[in-house]
Amino acid sequence: MELFFDGHDEKYAVEQIMLMLFPAERPVYPARPGGALRAQVNLREGGAWLTATTRITAPDGRSAFGTARARRSDMTAPLIAQRLRQRALKMSFYRASVRFHGEKPVWGALSGIRPALLLRRLMDEGLNDAAAKDRFTALYDVQPERAALCLDAARAAKAVERTLSPGDVCLYFGVPFCPTRCAYCSFVSQSVEKSMALIPDFVEAARRDIAATAAQVRGNGLRVVAVYFGGGTPTTLSAAQLDTVLCTLEREFDLSGCREFTVEAGRPDTITREKLETLRAHGVTRVSVNPQTMSDRVLEAIGRRHTAADVLRALDTVRAVGGFQVNMDLIAGLPEDDAAGFERTLRTVLSLGTENITVHTLALKKGSRILLEGTRLPGAPEVGQMLDTAARLLRGADLRPYYLYRQKFMSGGFENVGWCRPGTENIYNICIMEELCTILSMGAGASTKLVGANGRIERLFAPKYPREYIDGIEKVCADKQRVTAFYQSEGEDR
C-alpha cells in the first residue's frame, strides 16, 4: 500500500494498523501516487483538538474516509501526547478501513500485541472492572468476547503486580535448537540435524552469559522471582548438558526468592525420564509438553516427527517423575486441520487434566515453510470457530484466561491465550506480556527487557544464531553492563 503523510511522521503507528487491516499489503512511500492501493493519512493540531483523517483509495477509484480526534487538554505529558496522537491516527485509518472493507475485525482498531495492558491502564485510572471493560470496548471498537478475554488477563496481571516488589526480576534462558524445524516456525532456532556440533560450544558460551547476568543482579540488588527456559526446545540438550547449565544457574544466582521455574520440554520427541529427573533435581516446577495438535495427519503436515501417541507417552513420563505443573500448547489454523479436528484435539487435551493450556492462532510469518510452499490452510471464519469452541470448552472445564497477546500476520487477526486452572497462573508469562518487571535474558536470540518507572523500557539483544552467539560472547557479556547503567539512571532506592 502506498502511504502518504501530512502533518506527522508516525510511520510505525500507521504501519501497525495497516498491516493488521490489509495483511496482504506492505507499506511503500513513493514520491507521488502510482496507481496502487493508497492511503493519505493527515494530522492537524487546532487550539482545542487534534484531528486525524485517513482516505483509502483503490486503483479503481473506490475510496473511503475516516476521522478521529484527541483533546489537547488531555495531553498532560509528552508520552501521553504521543499515545493520543498515535491513537487518533490509528482510529482514523481503522474507520476508513471498516468503510472500505464493509466489516469490522474482532479486535477492532487494536494493532498492538498487548491489548490487556491497555485495559489495565483504564483500571489504574480508577474505573471499576465493568466500567473499564465498557470504556475499552468503546475506545477501540473491540468485540465484547475479546474484551472479556482482556478483562480476565488484566485481573490476573493486577493480582501478580500486587505481589511484586521494586527490584524483582524474571530470568529467561533461550536454547536455539530443535529436533526439526516446524513448517510454521519463524523463531530463531536451528535443527540439531544441521547444528549438533555447536551445542557444546553453545553451553560453554551460555555459562559465561549466565555469570555476567548474575553479576548484574547482585550488583544492583535485584531479586529473581521466576525463571523460564524457552527456545527452540530446551530439552534438545542432553541431560548432562541441561545439568551443566542448571548447575551454573544455581551457582551464580540466588534463587531463594524464586516462585516458579518453567522449562519448555515442548517436543515430546525430546523428553526422557533422565532429562525430567535432572530438571526436578534442580527445582524446575513447570514444564510444557506441546502437541500443537493431536491429529497425526496434521502433525505430519507441519513437519513434526512424533505422533499423538508419543505426546501421551511423554506426559505419562512427566507424571511418573512427578512434581511438575504442565502446560500444553495448541495451535488453531494449522494446515490440514479443521474445526471438528481442532475440537477433538482440545477435548483430548482437556481429558489429560493439565494445569495450563495455551491456545495459539497460527501466525503466517515470512520465511516459514507454510508460506514458501503455499500450504492449504483453514480460512479465518473456521479459525474463529476453533477459537470460539476453545473458549467455550475451556471455561466449561473451569479454566480461565490469564494472559494473552497478539502477533502480526495472525490468521483472522485473532489472538494467543494462556488458560489455567485457578492458582496455577504462570508469573513469567504475565510479567513479560504486561511489562510488570524487568526480564533479564540469556542465550542466543534472547531479548532483555529493562522495565523502569513511568513505562520506561530499554532492550538488549543477543545475536540470533548459535554460531554468531558463540563467536560474539565477549560482547554479549560486556553488554550486560547496560543493566547497571539503566538502574543507575532510574535512581531507584533499592
Short mmCIF file of C-alpha atoms in Angstrom, two decimals:
data_model
loop_
_atom_site.label_atom_id
_atom_site.label_comp_id
_atom_site.label_asym_id
_atom_site.label_seq_id
_atom_site.Cartn_x
_atom_site.Cartn_y
_atom_site.Cartn_z
CA MET A 1 0.00 0.00 0.00
CA GLU A 2 1.25 3.47 -0.87
CA LEU A 3 1.30 5.67 2.24
CA PHE A 4 1.29 9.46 2.21
CA PHE A 5 1.51 11.57 5.38
CA ASP A 6 0.80 15.23 6.08
CA GLY A 7 1.33 16.89 9.45
CA HIS A 8 3.14 13.97 11.10
CA ASP A 9 5.70 11.20 10.60
CA GLU A 10 4.22 8.42 12.72
CA LYS A 11 5.27 5.63 10.39
CA TYR A 12 5.32 2.88 12.98
CA ALA A 13 1.80 3.55 14.28
CA VAL A 14 0.30 3.75 10.79
CA GLU A 15 2.19 0.71 9.54
CA GLN A 16 0.97 -1.32 12.53
CA ILE A 17 -2.68 -0.66 11.80
CA MET A 18 -2.16 -1.01 8.03
CA LEU A 19 -0.52 -4.44 8.33
CA MET A 20 -3.33 -5.63 10.57
CA LEU A 21 -6.16 -4.39 8.36
CA PHE A 22 -4.50 -5.10 4.99
CA PRO A 23 -2.34 -8.18 5.73
CA ALA A 24 -1.55 -8.83 2.06
CA GLU A 25 -0.08 -5.32 1.66
CA ARG A 26 3.31 -3.91 2.58
CA PRO A 27 3.99 -0.20 3.19
CA VAL A 28 5.74 1.82 0.48
CA TYR A 29 6.43 5.55 0.39
CA PRO A 30 6.52 6.80 -3.20
CA ALA A 31 7.02 10.46 -4.08
CA ARG A 32 3.61 10.54 -5.78
CA PRO A 33 0.66 8.17 -6.30
CA GLY A 34 1.45 5.36 -8.70
CA GLY A 35 -1.98 3.87 -9.27
CA ALA A 36 -1.81 1.24 -6.50
CA LEU A 37 -3.94 0.98 -3.35
CA ARG A 38 -3.06 4.04 -1.27
CA ALA A 39 -3.84 5.85 1.97
CA GLN A 40 -3.48 9.54 2.71
CA VAL A 41 -3.10 9.96 6.48
CA ASN A 42 -3.16 13.53 7.82
CA LEU A 43 -2.87 15.18 11.23
CA ARG A 44 -3.99 18.69 12.14
CA GLU A 45 -3.49 20.34 15.54
CA GLY A 46 -6.00 23.05 16.43
CA GLY A 47 -6.47 25.03 19.60
CA ALA A 48 -8.67 22.52 21.45
CA TRP A 49 -8.49 19.38 19.32
CA LEU A 50 -6.03 17.28 17.37
CA THR A 51 -7.72 15.80 14.31
CA ALA A 52 -6.54 12.80 12.26
CA THR A 53 -8.03 11.89 8.88
CA THR A 54 -7.44 8.99 6.52
CA ARG A 55 -8.63 8.43 2.97
CA ILE A 56 -8.06 5.00 1.44
CA THR A 57 -8.29 4.84 -2.35
CA ALA A 58 -8.34 1.74 -4.55
CA PRO A 59 -6.85 1.64 -8.08
CA ASP A 60 -10.39 1.66 -9.50
CA GLY A 61 -11.12 4.94 -7.72
CA ARG A 62 -13.27 3.49 -4.94
CA SER A 63 -12.45 5.28 -1.67
CA ALA A 64 -13.39 5.52 2.00
CA PHE A 65 -12.79 8.21 4.62
CA GLY A 66 -12.25 8.09 8.38
CA THR A 67 -11.57 10.66 11.06
CA ALA A 68 -10.71 10.71 14.78
CA ARG A 69 -9.90 13.39 17.35
CA ALA A 70 -7.99 13.80 20.61
CA ARG A 71 -8.50 16.59 23.12
CA ARG A 72 -5.35 18.68 23.53
CA SER A 73 -6.08 19.33 27.20
CA ASP A 74 -5.66 15.58 27.81
CA MET A 75 -2.05 15.74 26.60
CA THR A 76 -0.58 16.35 30.03
CA ALA A 77 2.84 14.81 29.36
CA PRO A 78 4.94 14.04 26.25
CA LEU A 79 4.38 10.28 26.46
CA ILE A 80 0.62 10.75 26.88
CA ALA A 81 0.55 13.20 23.98
CA GLN A 82 2.33 10.73 21.73
CA ARG A 83 -0.08 7.94 22.66
CA LEU A 84 -3.09 10.14 21.93
CA ARG A 85 -1.68 11.24 18.56
CA GLN A 86 -1.00 7.66 17.59
CA ARG A 87 -4.44 6.53 18.77
CA ALA A 88 -6.13 9.24 16.70
CA LEU A 89 -4.15 8.29 13.60
CA LYS A 90 -4.90 4.60 14.06
CA MET A 91 -8.60 5.23 14.65
CA SER A 92 -8.91 7.38 11.55
CA PHE A 93 -7.21 4.67 9.50
CA TYR A 94 -9.38 1.99 11.13
CA ARG A 95 -12.62 3.83 10.42
CA ALA A 96 -11.65 4.35 6.80
CA SER A 97 -10.74 0.66 6.53
CA VAL A 98 -14.05 -0.51 8.03
CA ARG A 99 -15.92 1.55 5.45
CA PHE A 100 -13.60 0.32 2.70
CA HIS A 101 -13.96 -3.40 3.59
CA GLY A 102 -17.52 -3.26 4.89
CA GLU A 103 -16.72 -5.30 8.00
CA LYS A 104 -15.10 -4.95 11.44
CA PRO A 105 -12.14 -7.01 12.75
CA VAL A 106 -12.75 -8.87 16.03
CA TRP A 107 -10.12 -6.74 17.79
CA GLY A 108 -11.42 -3.51 16.31
CA ALA A 109 -8.74 -0.85 15.97
CA LEU A 110 -6.19 -2.56 18.21
CA SER A 111 -2.93 -3.33 16.44
CA GLY A 112 -0.53 -3.84 19.35
CA ILE A 113 0.48 -7.15 20.89
CA ARG A 114 -0.65 -6.36 24.47
CA PRO A 115 -4.34 -5.40 24.49
CA ALA A 116 -4.80 -6.32 28.16
CA LEU A 117 -2.20 -3.74 29.12
CA LEU A 118 -4.44 -1.03 27.64
CA LEU A 119 -7.42 -2.25 29.63
CA ARG A 120 -5.32 -2.39 32.79
CA ARG A 121 -4.34 1.26 32.31
CA LEU A 122 -8.02 2.16 32.33
CA MET A 123 -8.45 0.19 35.55
CA ASP A 124 -5.47 2.04 37.02
CA GLU A 125 -7.25 5.33 36.30
CA GLY A 126 -9.84 4.37 38.90
CA LEU A 127 -12.53 2.75 36.74
CA ASN A 128 -14.11 -0.39 38.14
CA ASP A 129 -13.81 -3.59 36.12
CA ALA A 130 -17.12 -3.27 34.31
CA ALA A 131 -16.63 0.42 33.50
CA ALA A 132 -13.06 -0.18 32.30
CA LYS A 133 -14.22 -3.02 30.05
CA ASP A 134 -17.00 -0.87 28.59
CA ARG A 135 -14.64 2.05 28.04
CA PHE A 136 -12.07 -0.24 26.42
CA THR A 137 -14.72 -1.72 24.11
CA ALA A 138 -15.92 1.72 23.06
CA LEU A 139 -12.45 3.26 22.63
CA TYR A 140 -11.16 0.55 20.33
CA ASP A 141 -14.37 -0.95 18.89
CA VAL A 142 -13.40 -4.36 20.25
CA GLN A 143 -15.73 -7.36 20.03
CA PRO A 144 -17.28 -7.96 23.52
CA GLU A 145 -15.93 -11.55 23.68
CA ARG A 146 -12.38 -10.24 23.13
CA ALA A 147 -12.87 -7.52 25.73
CA ALA A 148 -13.89 -10.25 28.19
CA LEU A 149 -10.63 -12.11 27.49
CA CYS A 150 -8.75 -8.87 28.15
CA LEU A 151 -10.53 -8.28 31.43
CA ASP A 152 -9.59 -11.74 32.71
CA ALA A 153 -5.96 -11.16 31.69
CA ALA A 154 -5.90 -7.69 33.22
CA ARG A 155 -7.24 -9.03 36.52
CA ALA A 156 -4.57 -11.75 36.56
CA ALA A 157 -1.88 -9.14 35.84
CA LYS A 158 -3.05 -6.89 38.65
CA ALA A 159 -3.04 -9.83 41.06
CA VAL A 160 0.59 -10.62 40.19
CA GLU A 161 1.54 -6.93 40.23
CA ARG A 162 0.41 -6.69 43.86
CA THR A 163 2.91 -9.43 44.82
CA LEU A 164 5.95 -7.78 43.19
CA SER A 165 8.44 -5.52 44.92
CA PRO A 166 10.90 -2.98 43.45
CA GLY A 167 13.93 -4.89 42.18
CA ASP A 168 12.03 -8.10 41.38
CA VAL A 169 13.07 -9.58 38.02
CA CYS A 170 12.43 -12.66 35.89
CA LEU A 171 15.11 -14.67 34.09
CA TYR A 172 14.84 -16.09 30.59
CA PHE A 173 17.26 -18.57 29.04
CA GLY A 174 16.98 -19.28 25.31
CA VAL A 175 18.09 -22.53 23.70
CA PRO A 176 18.19 -22.06 19.90
CA PHE A 177 17.91 -25.72 18.88
CA CYS A 178 15.05 -28.02 17.88
CA PRO A 179 14.93 -31.64 16.67
CA THR A 180 13.44 -30.44 13.36
CA ARG A 181 12.04 -27.15 12.11
CA CYS A 182 8.24 -26.97 12.04
CA ALA A 183 6.55 -25.75 8.87
CA TYR A 184 5.02 -22.73 10.63
CA CYS A 185 8.13 -21.78 12.61
CA SER A 186 9.66 -18.32 12.47
CA PHE A 187 11.54 -18.50 15.78
CA VAL A 188 15.29 -18.30 15.81
CA SER A 189 16.18 -21.94 16.16
CA GLN A 190 18.26 -24.44 14.26
CA SER A 191 17.61 -28.10 13.68
CA VAL A 192 20.09 -30.27 15.56
CA GLU A 193 20.39 -32.30 12.40
CA LYS A 194 22.39 -29.36 11.00
CA SER A 195 23.96 -27.89 14.13
CA MET A 196 24.54 -30.66 16.68
CA ALA A 197 28.26 -29.87 16.75
CA LEU A 198 27.51 -26.35 18.02
CA ILE A 199 25.70 -27.42 21.18
CA PRO A 200 28.77 -27.99 23.43
CA ASP A 201 30.21 -24.59 22.45
CA PHE A 202 26.80 -23.00 22.98
CA VAL A 203 26.62 -24.45 26.51
CA GLU A 204 30.06 -23.04 27.37
CA ALA A 205 29.18 -19.62 25.96
CA ALA A 206 25.88 -19.66 27.85
CA ARG A 207 27.68 -20.34 31.13
CA ARG A 208 29.65 -17.13 30.63
CA ASP A 209 26.44 -15.28 29.77
CA ILE A 210 24.79 -16.58 32.95
CA ALA A 211 27.73 -15.44 35.08
CA ALA A 212 27.74 -11.95 33.53
CA THR A 213 23.99 -11.59 34.04
CA ALA A 214 24.15 -12.80 37.63
CA ALA A 215 26.83 -10.21 38.39
CA GLN A 216 24.36 -7.51 37.32
CA VAL A 217 21.65 -8.98 39.55
CA ARG A 218 23.96 -9.00 42.57
CA GLY A 219 25.42 -5.58 41.85
CA ASN A 220 22.03 -3.91 41.56
CA GLY A 221 20.31 -5.65 44.45
CA LEU A 222 17.77 -7.40 42.25
CA ARG A 223 15.75 -10.46 43.23
CA VAL A 224 14.78 -13.34 40.92
CA VAL A 225 11.10 -14.30 41.22
CA ALA A 226 10.68 -16.53 38.14
CA VAL A 227 12.85 -18.45 35.66
CA TYR A 228 11.82 -19.54 32.17
CA PHE A 229 13.77 -21.75 29.74
CA GLY A 230 12.47 -21.35 26.18
CA GLY A 231 13.71 -21.58 22.64
CA GLY A 232 13.76 -23.51 20.37
CA THR A 233 13.35 -26.55 22.55
CA PRO A 234 15.50 -26.59 25.72
CA THR A 235 15.17 -30.37 26.07
CA THR A 236 17.02 -30.75 22.79
CA LEU A 237 20.04 -30.57 25.13
CA SER A 238 21.10 -33.83 26.73
CA ALA A 239 20.51 -34.50 30.42
CA ALA A 240 24.20 -33.82 31.09
CA GLN A 241 24.11 -30.53 29.17
CA LEU A 242 20.96 -29.44 31.00
CA ASP A 243 22.66 -30.32 34.28
CA THR A 244 25.67 -28.18 33.36
CA VAL A 245 23.53 -25.14 32.55
CA LEU A 246 21.32 -25.57 35.61
CA CYS A 247 24.28 -26.04 37.95
CA THR A 248 25.76 -22.82 36.61
CA LEU A 249 22.48 -21.01 37.12
CA GLU A 250 22.19 -22.21 40.72
CA ARG A 251 25.77 -21.32 41.49
CA GLU A 252 25.61 -17.81 40.05
CA PHE A 253 22.11 -16.68 41.09
CA ASP A 254 20.42 -16.53 44.46
CA LEU A 255 17.17 -18.34 43.66
CA SER A 256 15.83 -18.37 47.22
CA GLY A 257 13.08 -15.90 46.20
CA CYS A 258 12.17 -17.77 43.02
CA ARG A 259 8.49 -18.69 42.96
CA GLU A 260 8.39 -20.76 39.75
CA PHE A 261 10.78 -22.37 37.27
CA THR A 262 9.49 -23.32 33.82
CA VAL A 263 11.23 -25.35 31.12
CA GLU A 264 9.68 -25.84 27.70
CA ALA A 265 10.11 -29.54 27.18
CA GLY A 266 7.95 -28.76 24.19
CA ARG A 267 8.56 -31.51 21.68
CA PRO A 268 7.65 -34.94 23.07
CA ASP A 269 10.42 -36.49 20.94
CA THR A 270 12.96 -34.71 23.18
CA ILE A 271 11.50 -35.80 26.53
CA THR A 272 13.16 -38.59 28.51
CA ARG A 273 12.88 -39.64 32.12
CA GLU A 274 16.57 -38.81 32.67
CA LYS A 275 16.07 -35.23 31.47
CA LEU A 276 12.95 -34.77 33.58
CA GLU A 277 14.68 -36.12 36.67
CA THR A 278 17.51 -33.67 36.02
CA LEU A 279 15.03 -30.81 35.84
CA ARG A 280 13.33 -31.85 39.09
CA ALA A 281 16.66 -32.18 40.84
CA HIS A 282 17.30 -28.52 40.04
CA GLY A 283 13.94 -27.26 41.26
CA VAL A 284 12.03 -26.95 37.98
CA THR A 285 8.33 -26.68 38.84
CA ARG A 286 6.61 -26.44 35.44
CA VAL A 287 7.13 -27.98 32.01
CA SER A 288 5.45 -27.56 28.64
CA VAL A 289 4.58 -30.63 26.60
CA ASN A 290 3.36 -29.12 23.36
CA PRO A 291 1.47 -31.30 20.91
CA GLN A 292 0.09 -28.34 18.87
CA THR A 293 -2.44 -30.89 17.61
CA MET A 294 -3.44 -34.45 18.48
CA SER A 295 -4.01 -35.35 14.83
CA ASP A 296 -1.24 -37.45 13.27
CA ARG A 297 -2.20 -36.17 9.83
CA VAL A 298 -1.76 -32.55 10.91
CA LEU A 299 1.46 -33.37 12.76
CA GLU A 300 2.88 -34.80 9.56
CA ALA A 301 1.77 -31.72 7.62
CA ILE A 302 3.65 -29.38 9.96
CA GLY A 303 6.85 -31.43 9.92
CA ARG A 304 6.73 -33.00 13.36
CA ARG A 305 8.44 -36.33 13.82
CA HIS A 306 6.21 -37.58 16.57
CA THR A 307 2.67 -38.86 16.86
CA ALA A 308 -0.23 -38.12 19.18
CA ALA A 309 0.59 -41.36 20.98
CA ASP A 310 4.11 -40.03 21.64
CA VAL A 311 2.57 -36.97 23.33
CA LEU A 312 0.60 -39.24 25.67
CA ARG A 313 3.69 -41.30 26.46
CA ALA A 314 5.71 -38.14 27.19
CA LEU A 315 3.00 -36.87 29.52
CA ASP A 316 2.93 -40.23 31.30
CA THR A 317 6.68 -39.87 31.88
CA VAL A 318 6.21 -36.33 33.25
CA ARG A 319 3.56 -37.57 35.66
CA ALA A 320 5.69 -40.56 36.69
CA VAL A 321 8.61 -38.30 37.63
CA GLY A 322 6.17 -36.02 39.45
CA GLY A 323 6.34 -32.53 40.88
CA PHE A 324 5.57 -30.58 37.70
CA GLN A 325 2.71 -28.39 36.67
CA VAL A 326 2.11 -28.99 32.97
CA ASN A 327 1.26 -26.66 30.10
CA MET A 328 0.20 -27.92 26.68
CA ASP A 329 0.26 -25.66 23.59
CA LEU A 330 -2.27 -25.97 20.79
CA ILE A 331 -2.46 -24.04 17.51
CA ALA A 332 -5.68 -23.11 15.74
CA GLY A 333 -5.41 -22.85 11.96
CA LEU A 334 -2.76 -25.47 11.18
CA PRO A 335 -2.58 -26.98 7.68
CA GLU A 336 -4.85 -29.98 7.10
CA ASP A 337 -6.83 -29.18 10.28
CA ASP A 338 -10.49 -28.18 10.50
CA ALA A 339 -12.91 -27.09 13.22
CA ALA A 340 -14.02 -30.64 14.04
CA GLY A 341 -10.43 -31.89 14.24
CA PHE A 342 -9.39 -28.99 16.46
CA GLU A 343 -12.29 -29.71 18.82
CA ARG A 344 -11.22 -33.36 19.05
CA THR A 345 -7.70 -32.24 19.93
CA LEU A 346 -8.97 -29.87 22.58
CA ARG A 347 -11.24 -32.45 24.19
CA THR A 348 -8.37 -34.94 24.28
CA VAL A 349 -6.04 -32.44 25.95
CA LEU A 350 -8.72 -31.43 28.46
CA SER A 351 -9.17 -35.08 29.41
CA LEU A 352 -5.49 -35.19 30.42
CA GLY A 353 -6.06 -32.77 33.30
CA THR A 354 -3.10 -30.47 32.70
CA GLU A 355 -2.94 -27.25 34.70
CA ASN A 356 -2.35 -24.89 31.75
CA ILE A 357 -3.47 -24.97 28.11
CA THR A 358 -2.24 -22.27 25.74
CA VAL A 359 -4.27 -21.79 22.58
CA HIS A 360 -2.31 -20.07 19.82
CA THR A 361 -3.56 -18.79 16.49
CA LEU A 362 -1.34 -19.68 13.55
CA ALA A 363 0.83 -16.70 12.58
CA LEU A 364 1.88 -16.66 8.94
CA LYS A 365 5.44 -15.44 9.28
CA LYS A 366 7.79 -14.60 6.45
CA GLY A 367 10.29 -17.41 5.85
CA SER A 368 8.12 -20.19 7.26
CA ARG A 369 7.75 -23.28 5.08
CA ILE A 370 3.96 -22.87 5.12
CA LEU A 371 4.21 -19.63 3.17
CA LEU A 372 7.08 -20.74 0.97
CA GLU A 373 5.23 -23.87 -0.14
CA GLY A 374 1.74 -22.36 -0.37
CA THR A 375 0.25 -24.93 2.01
CA ARG A 376 -3.57 -25.14 2.25
CA LEU A 377 -4.83 -23.57 5.47
CA PRO A 378 -8.19 -23.16 7.20
CA GLY A 379 -9.79 -19.80 6.46
CA ALA A 380 -10.35 -17.06 9.02
CA PRO A 381 -14.02 -17.97 9.69
CA GLU A 382 -13.05 -21.56 10.52
CA VAL A 383 -10.17 -20.39 12.73
CA GLY A 384 -12.65 -18.15 14.54
CA GLN A 385 -14.90 -21.16 15.06
CA MET A 386 -11.94 -23.09 16.54
CA LEU A 387 -11.20 -20.29 19.00
CA ASP A 388 -14.85 -19.87 19.99
CA THR A 389 -15.04 -23.60 20.67
CA ALA A 390 -11.85 -23.39 22.74
CA ALA A 391 -13.22 -20.57 24.88
CA ARG A 392 -16.50 -22.44 25.47
CA LEU A 393 -14.89 -25.76 26.38
CA LEU A 394 -12.08 -24.29 28.47
CA ARG A 395 -14.38 -22.08 30.52
CA GLY A 396 -16.69 -25.05 30.93
CA ALA A 397 -13.78 -27.04 32.37
CA ASP A 398 -13.06 -24.25 34.91
CA LEU A 399 -10.00 -22.85 33.14
CA ARG A 400 -9.66 -19.08 32.86
CA PRO A 401 -7.61 -16.79 30.60
CA TYR A 402 -4.62 -15.38 32.49
CA TYR A 403 -2.51 -13.81 29.74
CA LEU A 404 -2.90 -13.04 26.06
CA TYR A 405 -1.03 -11.46 23.23
CA ARG A 406 -1.33 -10.87 19.52
CA GLN A 407 1.14 -11.13 16.65
CA LYS A 408 1.43 -9.71 13.19
CA PHE A 409 0.05 -11.81 10.35
CA MET A 410 -2.15 -13.96 12.60
CA SER A 411 -4.83 -15.89 10.79
CA GLY A 412 -8.04 -13.85 11.01
CA GLY A 413 -6.34 -11.23 13.20
CA PHE A 414 -7.14 -13.25 16.34
CA GLU A 415 -5.00 -13.87 19.44
CA ASN A 416 -2.98 -16.27 21.60
CA VAL A 417 -4.43 -17.01 25.06
CA GLY A 418 -2.99 -18.81 28.06
CA TRP A 419 -5.66 -20.64 30.08
CA CYS A 420 -5.11 -22.04 33.56
CA ARG A 421 -6.81 -23.72 36.45
CA PRO A 422 -7.26 -21.41 39.46
CA GLY A 423 -3.99 -20.80 41.29
CA THR A 424 -1.71 -22.08 38.50
CA GLU A 425 -1.04 -18.80 36.65
CA ASN A 426 2.49 -18.58 35.23
CA ILE A 427 4.12 -15.46 36.68
CA TYR A 428 6.73 -15.16 33.92
CA ASN A 429 4.15 -15.15 31.13
CA ILE A 430 2.17 -12.41 32.86
CA CYS A 431 5.24 -10.31 33.68
CA ILE A 432 6.65 -10.34 30.16
CA MET A 433 3.34 -9.67 28.43
CA GLU A 434 2.14 -6.99 30.84
CA GLU A 435 5.63 -5.45 31.32
CA LEU A 436 5.37 -5.71 35.10
CA CYS A 437 9.09 -6.10 35.76
CA THR A 438 12.48 -6.47 34.11
CA ILE A 439 13.17 -9.66 32.15
CA LEU A 440 16.90 -10.48 32.11
CA SER A 441 17.64 -12.83 29.23
CA MET A 442 20.50 -15.18 28.44
CA GLY A 443 21.22 -17.43 25.47
CA ALA A 444 21.12 -17.00 21.71
CA GLY A 445 18.41 -14.72 20.36
CA ALA A 446 17.50 -13.68 23.90
CA SER A 447 15.98 -10.23 24.42
CA THR A 448 16.45 -8.49 27.76
CA LYS A 449 13.68 -6.03 28.59
CA LEU A 450 14.57 -3.48 31.26
CA VAL A 451 11.40 -2.03 32.80
CA GLY A 452 11.65 1.20 34.75
CA ALA A 453 9.38 3.79 36.26
CA ASN A 454 6.69 5.57 34.23
CA GLY A 455 6.71 2.95 31.48
CA ARG A 456 10.34 3.44 30.52
CA ILE A 457 11.72 0.40 28.67
CA GLU A 458 15.12 -0.46 27.23
CA ARG A 459 16.08 -3.65 25.40
CA LEU A 460 19.28 -5.63 24.90
CA PHE A 461 19.51 -8.22 22.15
CA ALA A 462 21.85 -11.19 21.90
CA PRO A 463 22.91 -12.49 18.45
CA LYS A 464 20.17 -14.61 16.90
CA TYR A 465 22.08 -17.60 15.57
CA PRO A 466 24.14 -20.10 17.58
CA ARG A 467 27.43 -19.51 15.72
CA GLU A 468 27.07 -15.72 16.00
CA TYR A 469 26.23 -16.02 19.69
CA ILE A 470 29.19 -18.26 20.42
CA ASP A 471 31.64 -16.09 18.48
CA GLY A 472 30.25 -12.89 19.97
CA ILE A 473 30.02 -13.99 23.61
CA GLU A 474 32.59 -11.39 24.77
CA LYS A 475 30.35 -8.57 23.57
CA VAL A 476 27.23 -10.31 24.87
CA CYS A 477 28.74 -10.36 28.36
CA ALA A 478 30.09 -6.80 28.11
CA ASP A 479 26.68 -5.52 27.03
CA LYS A 480 25.22 -6.68 30.34
CA GLN A 481 26.85 -3.62 31.91
CA ARG A 482 23.95 -1.70 30.43
CA VAL A 483 21.77 -3.22 33.14
CA THR A 484 23.69 -1.29 35.78
CA ALA A 485 23.59 1.88 33.67
CA PHE A 486 19.82 1.52 33.38
CA TYR A 487 19.22 1.15 37.10
CA GLN A 488 21.63 3.94 37.93
CA SER A 489 19.74 6.25 35.59
CA GLU A 490 16.46 5.18 37.17
CA GLY A 491 17.80 6.29 40.54
CA GLU A 492 15.62 3.78 42.32
CA ASP A 493 16.19 3.27 46.00
CA ARG A 494 16.63 -0.45 46.44
#
